[in-house]
Short mmCIF file of C-alpha atoms in Angstrom, two decimals:
data_model
loop_
_atom_site.label_atom_id
_atom_site.label_comp_id
_atom_site.label_asym_id
_atom_site.label_seq_id
_atom_site.Cartn_x
_atom_site.Cartn_y
_atom_site.Cartn_z
CA MET A 700 34.63 -2.63 -46.36
CA ASN A 701 37.15 -3.36 -43.61
CA CYS A 702 36.25 -3.67 -39.95
CA GLU A 703 37.50 -0.18 -39.04
CA ALA A 704 35.28 1.42 -41.68
CA LYS A 705 32.32 -0.62 -40.44
CA HIS A 706 32.95 0.58 -36.89
CA VAL A 707 33.13 4.24 -37.93
CA LEU A 708 29.96 3.86 -40.00
CA GLN A 709 28.20 2.18 -37.08
CA CYS A 710 29.17 4.97 -34.67
CA ALA A 711 28.05 7.63 -37.15
CA ALA A 712 24.71 5.87 -37.62
CA LEU A 713 24.21 5.54 -33.86
CA TYR A 714 24.78 9.20 -33.02
CA ALA A 715 22.95 10.43 -36.10
CA TRP A 716 19.94 8.33 -35.09
CA ILE A 717 20.03 9.68 -31.53
CA GLY A 718 20.16 13.21 -32.92
CA ILE A 719 17.21 12.55 -35.23
CA VAL A 720 15.04 11.17 -32.43
CA ILE A 721 15.90 14.12 -30.17
CA PHE A 722 15.11 16.56 -33.00
CA ILE A 723 11.75 14.92 -33.65
CA THR A 724 10.94 14.92 -29.95
CA LEU A 725 11.75 18.60 -29.41
CA TYR A 726 10.64 20.24 -32.64
CA PHE A 727 7.77 18.14 -33.91
CA ASP A 728 5.94 18.05 -30.60
CA THR A 729 4.15 21.38 -30.83
CA THR A 730 1.77 20.82 -27.93
CA GLU A 731 2.08 23.58 -25.35
CA VAL A 732 0.86 22.96 -21.82
CA GLU A 733 0.23 26.16 -19.90
CA ILE A 734 -1.08 24.73 -16.67
CA ASP A 735 0.19 24.55 -13.15
CA PRO A 736 0.11 20.78 -12.46
CA ILE A 737 -0.02 21.29 -8.70
CA GLN A 738 -3.00 23.57 -9.04
CA GLU A 739 -4.61 21.28 -11.62
CA TYR A 740 -3.92 17.85 -10.08
CA GLY A 741 -2.86 18.55 -6.51
CA TYR A 742 0.48 17.83 -4.81
CA PHE A 743 0.05 14.09 -4.42
CA LEU A 744 -0.97 13.34 -8.00
CA THR A 745 1.63 15.72 -9.46
CA ILE A 746 4.45 14.09 -7.51
CA PHE A 747 3.14 10.64 -8.46
CA LEU A 748 3.01 11.57 -12.17
CA TYR A 749 6.58 12.89 -12.17
CA ILE A 750 7.88 9.83 -10.31
CA TRP A 751 5.98 7.57 -12.69
CA LYS A 752 7.45 9.36 -15.69
CA CYS A 753 10.96 9.17 -14.27
CA THR A 754 10.80 5.37 -13.98
CA GLN A 755 12.06 5.47 -17.57
CA LEU A 756 15.39 6.65 -16.15
CA LEU A 757 16.02 3.26 -14.57
CA VAL A 758 17.66 2.16 -17.84
CA LEU A 759 19.94 5.22 -18.00
CA PRO A 760 23.06 3.56 -16.48
CA GLN A 761 22.93 0.57 -18.83
CA CYS A 762 22.31 2.84 -21.84
CA ILE A 763 25.43 4.82 -20.95
CA PHE A 764 27.37 1.55 -20.99
CA HIS A 765 25.76 0.62 -24.31
CA LEU A 766 27.15 3.85 -25.76
CA ILE A 767 30.60 3.08 -24.35
CA GLY A 768 30.50 -0.43 -25.79
CA PHE A 769 29.34 0.64 -29.25
CA THR A 770 31.73 3.60 -29.41
CA CYS A 771 34.96 2.42 -27.80
CA PHE A 772 35.09 -1.16 -29.05
CA ASN A 773 35.01 -2.39 -32.63
CA GLN A 774 32.23 -4.98 -32.86
CA PHE A 775 33.07 -5.96 -36.44
CA LYS A 776 36.56 -7.41 -36.12
CA ASP A 777 37.13 -10.01 -38.80
CA LYS A 778 39.17 -12.61 -36.93
CA VAL A 779 40.54 -13.24 -33.46
CA LEU A 780 44.31 -13.57 -33.55
CA LEU A 781 45.80 -16.27 -31.35
CA ARG A 782 48.37 -14.72 -29.03
CA ALA A 783 48.84 -17.80 -26.85
CA HIS A 784 50.82 -20.88 -27.85
CA PRO A 785 48.37 -23.83 -27.72
CA LYS A 786 50.94 -26.28 -26.37
CA VAL A 787 51.79 -24.20 -23.31
CA ALA A 788 48.36 -22.62 -22.72
CA PRO A 789 46.52 -23.54 -19.49
CA PHE A 790 44.29 -26.60 -19.47
CA VAL A 791 40.70 -25.83 -20.50
CA CYS A 792 37.66 -27.92 -19.54
CA PHE A 793 34.52 -27.30 -21.61
CA ARG A 794 31.66 -28.18 -19.27
CA VAL A 795 28.18 -28.83 -20.69
CA VAL A 796 25.27 -29.07 -18.25
CA THR A 797 22.16 -30.94 -19.39
CA ARG A 798 19.14 -32.70 -17.96
CA GLY A 799 19.80 -35.50 -20.43
CA LEU A 800 16.46 -34.96 -22.18
CA TYR A 801 18.03 -34.36 -25.59
CA PRO A 802 20.83 -36.95 -25.94
CA LYS A 803 21.09 -36.66 -29.72
CA LEU A 804 21.50 -32.89 -29.52
CA VAL A 805 24.21 -33.21 -26.88
CA LYS A 806 26.11 -35.88 -28.83
CA ASP A 807 25.89 -34.01 -32.14
CA ASN A 808 27.03 -30.71 -30.66
CA LEU A 809 29.77 -32.42 -28.67
CA ALA A 810 31.17 -33.89 -31.89
CA LEU A 811 31.00 -30.49 -33.62
CA ASN A 812 32.70 -28.72 -30.71
CA ILE A 813 35.49 -31.29 -30.47
CA ASP A 814 36.07 -30.90 -34.21
CA THR A 815 36.23 -27.11 -33.80
CA CYS A 816 38.83 -27.48 -31.04
CA LYS A 817 40.93 -29.81 -33.17
CA ARG A 818 40.81 -27.47 -36.16
CA ALA A 819 41.75 -24.55 -33.90
CA GLY A 820 44.85 -26.47 -32.78
CA ILE A 821 44.03 -26.52 -29.07
CA VAL A 822 45.97 -29.23 -27.21
CA ASN A 823 45.27 -29.10 -23.47
CA TYR A 824 41.54 -29.54 -23.15
CA CYS A 825 38.67 -31.89 -22.38
CA PHE A 826 34.87 -31.93 -22.43
CA GLU A 827 32.72 -32.79 -19.43
CA VAL A 828 29.02 -33.46 -19.89
CA VAL A 829 27.20 -33.09 -16.57
CA THR A 830 23.78 -34.70 -16.70
CA ASP A 831 20.95 -35.82 -14.43
CA ASN A 832 20.19 -38.74 -16.76
CA SER A 833 22.90 -40.76 -18.45
CA ILE A 834 23.09 -40.25 -22.20
CA GLU A 835 25.63 -43.08 -22.70
CA LEU A 836 28.46 -41.06 -24.17
CA HIS A 837 31.53 -42.75 -25.57
CA THR A 838 34.02 -41.43 -23.04
CA GLY A 839 37.79 -41.31 -23.28
CA SER A 840 40.69 -38.93 -22.74
CA LEU A 841 38.74 -36.03 -24.27
CA VAL A 842 35.22 -36.73 -23.00
CA ARG A 843 33.90 -37.43 -19.53
CA GLU A 844 30.27 -37.97 -18.58
CA ILE A 845 29.31 -36.97 -15.03
CA VAL A 846 25.93 -38.26 -13.88
CA VAL A 847 24.61 -36.33 -10.88
CA PRO A 848 23.12 -38.83 -8.40
CA LYS A 849 19.48 -38.23 -7.54
CA SER A 850 20.48 -38.54 -3.88
CA PHE A 851 22.99 -35.68 -4.05
CA GLN A 852 22.13 -32.69 -1.89
CA SER A 853 24.49 -29.77 -1.49
CA LYS A 854 25.14 -28.20 1.91
CA ASN A 855 22.97 -25.14 1.24
CA GLY A 856 20.35 -26.82 -0.92
CA ALA A 857 21.31 -25.71 -4.44
CA LEU A 858 18.75 -26.68 -7.08
CA PHE A 859 18.57 -27.35 -10.80
CA LYS A 860 21.65 -26.33 -12.83
CA ALA A 861 23.40 -24.88 -9.76
CA ARG A 862 23.10 -28.27 -8.05
CA ALA A 863 24.75 -30.02 -11.00
CA LEU A 864 27.54 -27.46 -11.16
CA GLN A 865 28.13 -27.75 -7.43
CA TYR A 866 28.38 -31.54 -7.72
CA CYS A 867 31.29 -31.08 -10.12
CA LEU A 868 33.19 -29.17 -7.42
CA GLU A 869 32.87 -31.96 -4.86
CA ASP A 870 35.92 -33.93 -3.73
CA GLY A 871 36.04 -37.23 -5.53
CA VAL A 872 34.26 -35.79 -8.57
CA ASN A 873 36.54 -32.91 -9.53
CA ARG A 874 39.72 -33.68 -11.47
CA LEU A 875 40.83 -30.12 -12.22
CA ARG A 876 43.59 -28.04 -10.67
CA ASP A 877 43.05 -24.52 -9.36
CA SER A 878 45.05 -23.11 -12.29
CA ASP A 879 42.85 -24.80 -14.92
CA TYR A 880 40.01 -23.02 -16.71
CA VAL A 881 36.39 -24.07 -17.10
CA VAL A 882 34.18 -22.94 -19.99
CA HIS A 883 30.50 -23.35 -19.12
CA LEU A 884 28.24 -24.15 -22.07
CA ASP A 885 24.57 -24.93 -22.54
CA GLU A 886 23.75 -28.12 -24.39
CA GLU A 887 22.89 -26.21 -27.59
CA THR A 888 25.97 -23.96 -27.55
CA LEU A 889 28.41 -24.29 -30.44
CA LEU A 890 32.01 -23.12 -30.32
CA THR A 891 33.61 -21.21 -33.15
CA HIS A 892 37.24 -21.01 -34.20
CA ASP A 893 37.35 -17.41 -32.92
CA SER A 894 35.82 -18.22 -29.53
CA VAL A 895 38.39 -20.98 -28.95
CA TYR A 896 41.19 -18.52 -29.74
CA GLY A 897 39.58 -15.92 -27.49
CA ILE A 898 39.39 -18.39 -24.60
CA LEU A 899 43.03 -19.43 -25.05
CA ASN A 900 44.12 -15.78 -25.10
CA PHE A 901 42.08 -15.06 -21.97
CA ALA A 902 43.50 -18.06 -20.10
CA ASP A 903 47.08 -17.49 -21.21
CA GLU A 904 46.97 -13.82 -20.20
CA GLY A 905 45.95 -14.88 -16.68
CA LYS A 906 45.02 -11.39 -15.45
CA HIS A 907 41.35 -12.12 -14.75
CA GLN A 908 39.51 -14.95 -13.04
CA PHE A 909 36.24 -14.76 -14.98
CA GLY A 910 35.25 -13.84 -18.52
CA GLN A 911 32.44 -13.90 -21.06
CA GLY A 912 31.90 -13.16 -24.75
CA VAL A 913 29.18 -12.65 -27.36
CA ILE A 914 26.56 -15.24 -28.29
CA THR A 915 24.56 -14.93 -31.52
CA TYR A 916 21.29 -16.69 -32.32
CA ALA A 917 20.73 -16.38 -36.09
CA ASN A 918 22.73 -19.44 -37.06
CA GLY A 919 21.84 -22.36 -39.32
CA ASN A 920 18.19 -22.98 -40.06
CA ILE A 921 16.05 -20.48 -38.16
CA VAL A 922 13.12 -22.26 -36.51
CA ASN A 923 11.20 -19.19 -35.27
CA TRP A 924 11.85 -15.80 -36.87
CA LEU A 925 9.94 -13.88 -34.20
CA THR A 926 12.02 -15.15 -31.30
CA THR A 927 15.25 -14.98 -33.30
CA LEU A 928 14.75 -11.35 -34.34
CA SER A 929 13.73 -10.50 -30.79
CA ASP A 930 16.88 -12.16 -29.44
CA CYS A 931 19.00 -9.93 -31.68
CA TYR A 932 18.57 -7.33 -28.94
CA ARG A 933 20.53 -9.67 -26.66
CA VAL A 934 23.38 -9.72 -29.19
CA ALA A 935 23.48 -5.92 -29.08
CA ASP A 936 23.34 -6.13 -25.29
CA ASP A 937 26.46 -8.32 -25.31
CA CYS A 938 28.27 -5.93 -27.64
CA GLY A 939 27.18 -2.84 -25.71
CA LYS A 940 26.95 -2.87 -21.94
CA GLN A 941 28.41 -6.37 -21.51
CA HIS A 942 31.54 -5.53 -23.47
CA ALA A 943 31.87 -2.17 -21.70
CA GLN A 944 31.36 -3.38 -18.13
CA LEU A 945 33.82 -6.26 -18.52
CA SER A 946 36.47 -4.34 -20.48
CA VAL A 947 36.32 -1.01 -18.65
CA LEU A 948 35.27 -1.82 -15.08
CA HIS A 949 36.20 -5.52 -15.16
CA LYS A 950 33.06 -6.08 -13.09
CA PRO A 951 29.66 -7.53 -14.10
CA ILE A 952 27.68 -4.71 -12.48
CA PHE A 953 24.66 -5.50 -14.66
CA GLY A 954 24.97 -9.29 -14.36
CA TRP A 955 25.71 -11.69 -17.22
CA LYS A 956 24.59 -14.83 -19.07
CA GLY A 957 24.76 -18.48 -18.02
CA SER A 958 26.57 -19.74 -21.12
CA TYR A 959 29.98 -18.81 -22.54
CA VAL A 960 31.17 -18.36 -18.96
CA VAL A 961 34.95 -18.76 -18.56
CA THR A 962 36.26 -19.30 -15.03
CA ARG A 963 39.56 -20.07 -13.39
CA TYR A 964 38.73 -23.22 -11.47
CA GLY A 965 40.26 -22.12 -8.15
CA ALA A 966 38.14 -18.96 -8.13
CA GLU A 967 34.99 -20.86 -9.12
CA ARG A 968 35.52 -23.36 -6.31
CA THR A 969 35.92 -20.49 -3.83
CA ILE A 970 32.65 -18.80 -4.84
CA THR A 971 30.84 -22.15 -5.35
CA TRP A 972 27.37 -22.65 -6.86
CA ASP A 973 25.83 -23.66 -3.54
CA HIS A 974 23.67 -20.68 -2.61
CA GLY A 975 20.32 -22.26 -1.89
CA PRO A 976 17.07 -21.79 -3.83
CA GLU A 977 17.52 -18.02 -4.23
CA GLY A 978 20.78 -18.60 -6.10
CA SER A 979 19.43 -21.44 -8.25
CA ILE A 980 17.01 -19.71 -10.65
CA ALA A 981 19.46 -17.20 -12.17
CA GLU A 982 22.53 -19.03 -10.89
CA ASP A 983 24.77 -17.34 -13.46
CA THR A 984 24.14 -13.77 -12.34
CA TYR A 985 24.06 -14.71 -8.65
CA PHE A 986 27.48 -16.34 -9.05
CA ALA A 987 28.89 -13.36 -10.96
CA ILE A 988 27.73 -10.77 -8.42
CA LEU A 989 29.18 -12.83 -5.56
CA GLY A 990 32.45 -13.07 -7.50
CA MET A 991 32.52 -9.31 -7.93
CA GLN A 992 31.74 -8.84 -4.23
CA ALA A 993 34.64 -11.15 -3.36
CA GLY A 994 37.03 -8.93 -5.32
CA TYR A 995 37.64 -11.11 -8.37
CA SER A 996 38.37 -9.57 -11.75
CA PHE A 997 36.35 -10.07 -14.95
CA ASP A 998 37.12 -9.45 -18.62
CA PHE A 999 35.54 -9.66 -22.05
CA VAL A 1000 36.44 -12.73 -24.12
CA GLU A 1001 36.90 -12.25 -27.86
CA GLY A 1002 35.11 -14.45 -30.36
CA GLU A 1003 31.46 -15.41 -30.54
CA MET A 1004 29.61 -18.64 -29.79
CA LEU A 1005 26.44 -19.83 -31.49
CA GLU A 1006 23.04 -20.75 -30.08
CA LYS A 1007 19.43 -20.87 -31.24
CA SER A 1008 16.51 -18.85 -29.94
CA PRO A 1009 13.54 -20.67 -28.35
CA PHE A 1010 11.42 -22.49 -30.90
CA THR A 1011 8.03 -21.30 -29.62
CA THR A 1012 6.58 -18.12 -28.13
CA TRP A 1013 5.53 -20.06 -25.02
CA ASP A 1014 9.10 -21.22 -24.43
CA PHE A 1015 10.31 -17.68 -25.09
CA LEU A 1016 7.88 -16.30 -22.51
CA GLN A 1017 8.70 -18.94 -19.90
CA GLN A 1018 12.41 -18.34 -20.38
CA ARG A 1019 11.97 -14.61 -19.73
CA LYS A 1020 9.77 -15.27 -16.72
CA ARG A 1021 12.47 -17.48 -15.18
CA TRP A 1022 15.13 -14.87 -15.80
CA LEU A 1023 13.04 -12.14 -14.20
CA GLU A 1024 12.30 -14.27 -11.14
CA GLY A 1025 15.94 -15.26 -10.74
CA LEU A 1026 17.18 -11.70 -11.12
CA LEU A 1027 14.68 -10.43 -8.55
CA LEU A 1028 15.83 -13.13 -6.12
CA THR A 1029 19.40 -11.99 -6.72
CA VAL A 1030 18.77 -8.29 -6.09
CA HIS A 1031 16.76 -9.13 -2.96
CA SER A 1032 19.41 -11.49 -1.57
CA LYS A 1033 20.78 -10.56 1.85
CA LYS A 1034 24.08 -12.22 0.96
CA ILE A 1035 24.85 -9.49 -1.57
CA LYS A 1036 25.63 -5.95 -0.42
CA LEU A 1037 23.55 -3.16 -1.93
CA ILE A 1038 26.49 -1.43 -3.60
CA TYR A 1039 27.21 -4.54 -5.69
CA LYS A 1040 23.66 -5.10 -6.88
CA LEU A 1041 22.34 -1.54 -7.27
CA PRO A 1042 23.11 -1.09 -11.01
CA MET A 1043 21.59 -4.47 -11.81
CA ALA A 1044 18.61 -3.72 -9.57
CA MET A 1045 17.83 -0.66 -11.69
CA VAL A 1046 17.77 -2.81 -14.82
CA VAL A 1047 15.68 -5.53 -13.19
CA TYR A 1048 13.13 -3.07 -11.83
CA SER A 1049 12.86 -1.38 -15.22
CA TRP A 1050 11.74 -4.80 -16.45
CA ALA A 1051 9.48 -5.55 -13.47
CA LEU A 1052 7.82 -2.14 -13.91
CA ALA A 1053 7.47 -2.54 -17.68
CA PRO A 1054 3.63 -2.69 -17.54
CA LEU A 1055 3.53 0.64 -15.70
CA ILE A 1056 6.15 2.26 -17.93
CA ILE A 1057 4.37 1.24 -21.13
CA ALA A 1058 1.02 2.29 -19.66
CA GLN A 1059 2.32 5.88 -19.71
CA LEU A 1060 1.71 5.96 -23.46
CA PHE A 1061 -2.02 5.57 -22.85
CA VAL A 1062 -2.48 7.42 -19.55
CA MET A 1063 -0.20 10.48 -19.76
CA PRO A 1064 -2.19 12.20 -22.57
CA PHE A 1065 -5.03 12.59 -20.06
CA PHE A 1066 -2.68 14.34 -17.62
CA PRO A 1067 -0.70 16.89 -19.68
CA MET A 1068 2.40 18.24 -17.94
CA PRO A 1069 4.70 21.20 -18.69
CA LYS A 1070 7.72 20.35 -20.83
CA VAL A 1071 11.05 19.74 -19.14
CA VAL A 1072 13.43 20.02 -22.10
CA TRP A 1073 16.48 18.36 -20.56
CA LEU A 1074 14.34 15.45 -19.39
CA ASP A 1075 12.77 15.09 -22.83
CA ILE A 1076 16.26 14.96 -24.37
CA ILE A 1077 17.26 12.15 -22.01
CA PHE A 1078 14.05 10.21 -22.67
CA ALA A 1079 14.51 10.61 -26.43
CA SER A 1080 18.12 9.40 -26.20
CA LEU A 1081 17.11 6.32 -24.21
CA LEU A 1082 14.39 5.52 -26.74
CA ALA A 1083 16.80 5.99 -29.65
CA ILE A 1084 19.46 3.71 -28.13
CA ASN A 1085 16.98 0.93 -27.40
CA LEU A 1086 15.49 1.11 -30.90
CA TYR A 1087 18.95 1.18 -32.44
CA MET A 1088 19.96 -1.95 -30.57
CA ASN A 1089 17.35 -4.02 -32.39
CA VAL A 1090 18.82 -3.06 -35.77
CA PHE A 1091 22.43 -3.32 -34.59
CA GLY A 1092 21.76 -6.82 -33.26
CA VAL A 1093 20.42 -7.90 -36.64
CA VAL A 1094 23.38 -6.44 -38.52
CA ARG A 1095 25.81 -8.08 -36.09
CA SER A 1096 23.99 -11.43 -36.33
CA PHE A 1097 23.10 -11.62 -40.02
CA THR A 1098 26.03 -9.90 -41.77
CA GLN A 1099 27.89 -13.18 -42.26
CA LYS A 1100 24.74 -15.10 -43.19
CA TYR A 1101 23.64 -12.55 -45.79
CA ARG A 1102 27.01 -11.11 -46.84
CA GLN A 1103 26.09 -11.72 -50.49
CA ASN A 1104 22.45 -10.63 -50.14
CA ILE A 1105 22.04 -7.04 -48.92
CA PHE A 1106 18.30 -7.18 -49.60
CA MET A 1107 17.80 -9.98 -47.05
CA LEU A 1108 19.93 -8.10 -44.52
CA LEU A 1109 17.80 -4.97 -44.93
CA LEU A 1110 14.65 -7.08 -44.76
CA SER A 1111 15.88 -8.60 -41.49
CA CYS A 1112 16.48 -5.09 -40.09
CA VAL A 1113 12.91 -4.13 -40.99
CA GLY A 1114 11.73 -7.38 -39.42
CA ALA A 1115 13.56 -6.54 -36.18
CA CYS A 1116 11.76 -3.19 -36.02
CA LEU A 1117 8.40 -4.86 -36.66
CA THR A 1118 9.20 -7.36 -33.90
CA ILE A 1119 9.56 -4.65 -31.23
CA PRO A 1120 5.84 -4.78 -30.23
CA TYR A 1121 6.14 -8.57 -29.91
CA THR A 1122 9.13 -8.17 -27.61
CA LEU A 1123 7.32 -5.60 -25.47
CA VAL A 1124 4.31 -7.89 -25.13
CA ILE A 1125 6.61 -10.73 -24.01
CA GLN A 1126 8.32 -8.46 -21.48
CA VAL A 1127 5.01 -7.35 -20.00
CA ALA A 1128 3.50 -10.85 -20.10
CA SER A 1129 6.53 -12.28 -18.27
CA VAL A 1130 5.86 -9.87 -15.40
CA PHE A 1131 2.23 -10.97 -15.08
CA LEU A 1132 3.21 -14.64 -15.47
CA LEU A 1133 5.65 -14.23 -12.58
CA ILE A 1134 3.05 -12.49 -10.41
CA PHE A 1135 0.19 -14.89 -11.05
CA GLY A 1136 2.00 -18.06 -12.13
CA PRO A 1137 3.94 -20.71 -10.21
CA LYS A 1138 7.23 -19.73 -8.59
CA LYS A 1139 10.68 -21.32 -8.46
CA GLU A 1140 10.32 -23.32 -11.64
CA PHE A 1141 13.30 -23.95 -13.91
CA PHE A 1142 11.68 -24.05 -17.33
CA ILE A 1143 13.73 -25.90 -19.95
CA VAL A 1144 13.10 -24.62 -23.47
CA LYS A 1145 12.55 -27.02 -26.33
CA LYS A 1146 15.83 -27.95 -28.03
CA GLU A 1147 14.50 -30.65 -30.37
CA SER A 1148 11.13 -31.38 -31.94
CA THR A 1149 10.14 -34.04 -29.37
CA PRO A 1150 11.01 -33.03 -25.81
CA ILE A 1151 10.49 -35.47 -22.95
CA MET A 1152 9.96 -32.92 -20.18
CA ASN A 1153 10.45 -29.18 -19.84
CA VAL A 1154 9.69 -28.02 -16.31
CA LEU A 1155 11.53 -28.60 -13.05
CA THR A 1156 10.04 -27.42 -9.77
CA VAL A 1157 11.22 -27.18 -6.21
#
């Protein structure tokens, strides 16, 4: 089956599934409520119940962009075609930021990524490994190790990864020109042939200052199936709203990830990473929103990169807690105008209010309300899209892995559906962990079997 047929089949499955869920919602729910809620519950409680119910609509904007991404863009393209000539393409610096706690991982992945670049035929490039602790790399024309001094303090007090990235922009440290491009990677990120081509095409086109592509997590030996299947939702998120917002609006209105970030160096240096503690927990999204506010243009980068999901549920939970805290700091920042953070704020608050939204399943039956058909249709559509994304993410992640074993692919889809309660528990638990746990930590997930340290604090 070619990629066009896969795309048509995917679109048909998506809209058929939405239709099925709407049909079940409208025609199988035979409960009739013939009460006047105001008379039954009073004005205050009635208004509260309707507002509470409508909190589900916070995800409506991003679900619209999911539909655009899944419908308008083929997510099953076989190969990325190189349109740029490698010898005349702009210089690309692949920048890996690490604490230096996993030197073997960094060295192994560096070797793999350099090999991928060589096989892809890229000529003008280098790798920079930015680390708090020296990992004694063999440096040369292709590799540079930048050790961030413990004494370094940025002007505005950037912390953690943002501090390291800001150090790279300092005079005397930076060696790049404004026209060069930087590709930001995490220490576990692996390039693919397609992602290298996508980056070269993006840089050679030169229309946009920032870009990002898809990352998948079901690669190699899977350490934790629960976290991997749960992370498949993130793959669908990249293919849906991320692809749509960057390709249609050319703006990251819902934020973006901290890896597979492509920047034109001159624009990155203008925005900087030095935004104090509030811009240091989710430094990626904070940077992107500031870039959008400054008028820079963004685009989607073709080709996927590879990472692994957290190895343990505790790491998975701590990772989500850090993201939620950082995103809340971003949407509450006075440096960012409301118009630029409103769409993302809706998404973040849908997460922060997850305990209350899920609690509706248990509380609302005790407070029956008259049906509002158009509202039920919207709620059913939102539910269908979010359920679909779990399966889509698995298909997008595992198709290559199980291309000769359809049974395992179907089993993985079933597994993703069974993992939904696990994901919901993690989402809710991350909210409570943020409320009652320590603040402004930068939790580092386990990347190897024997970590040295995994928490940084202010």
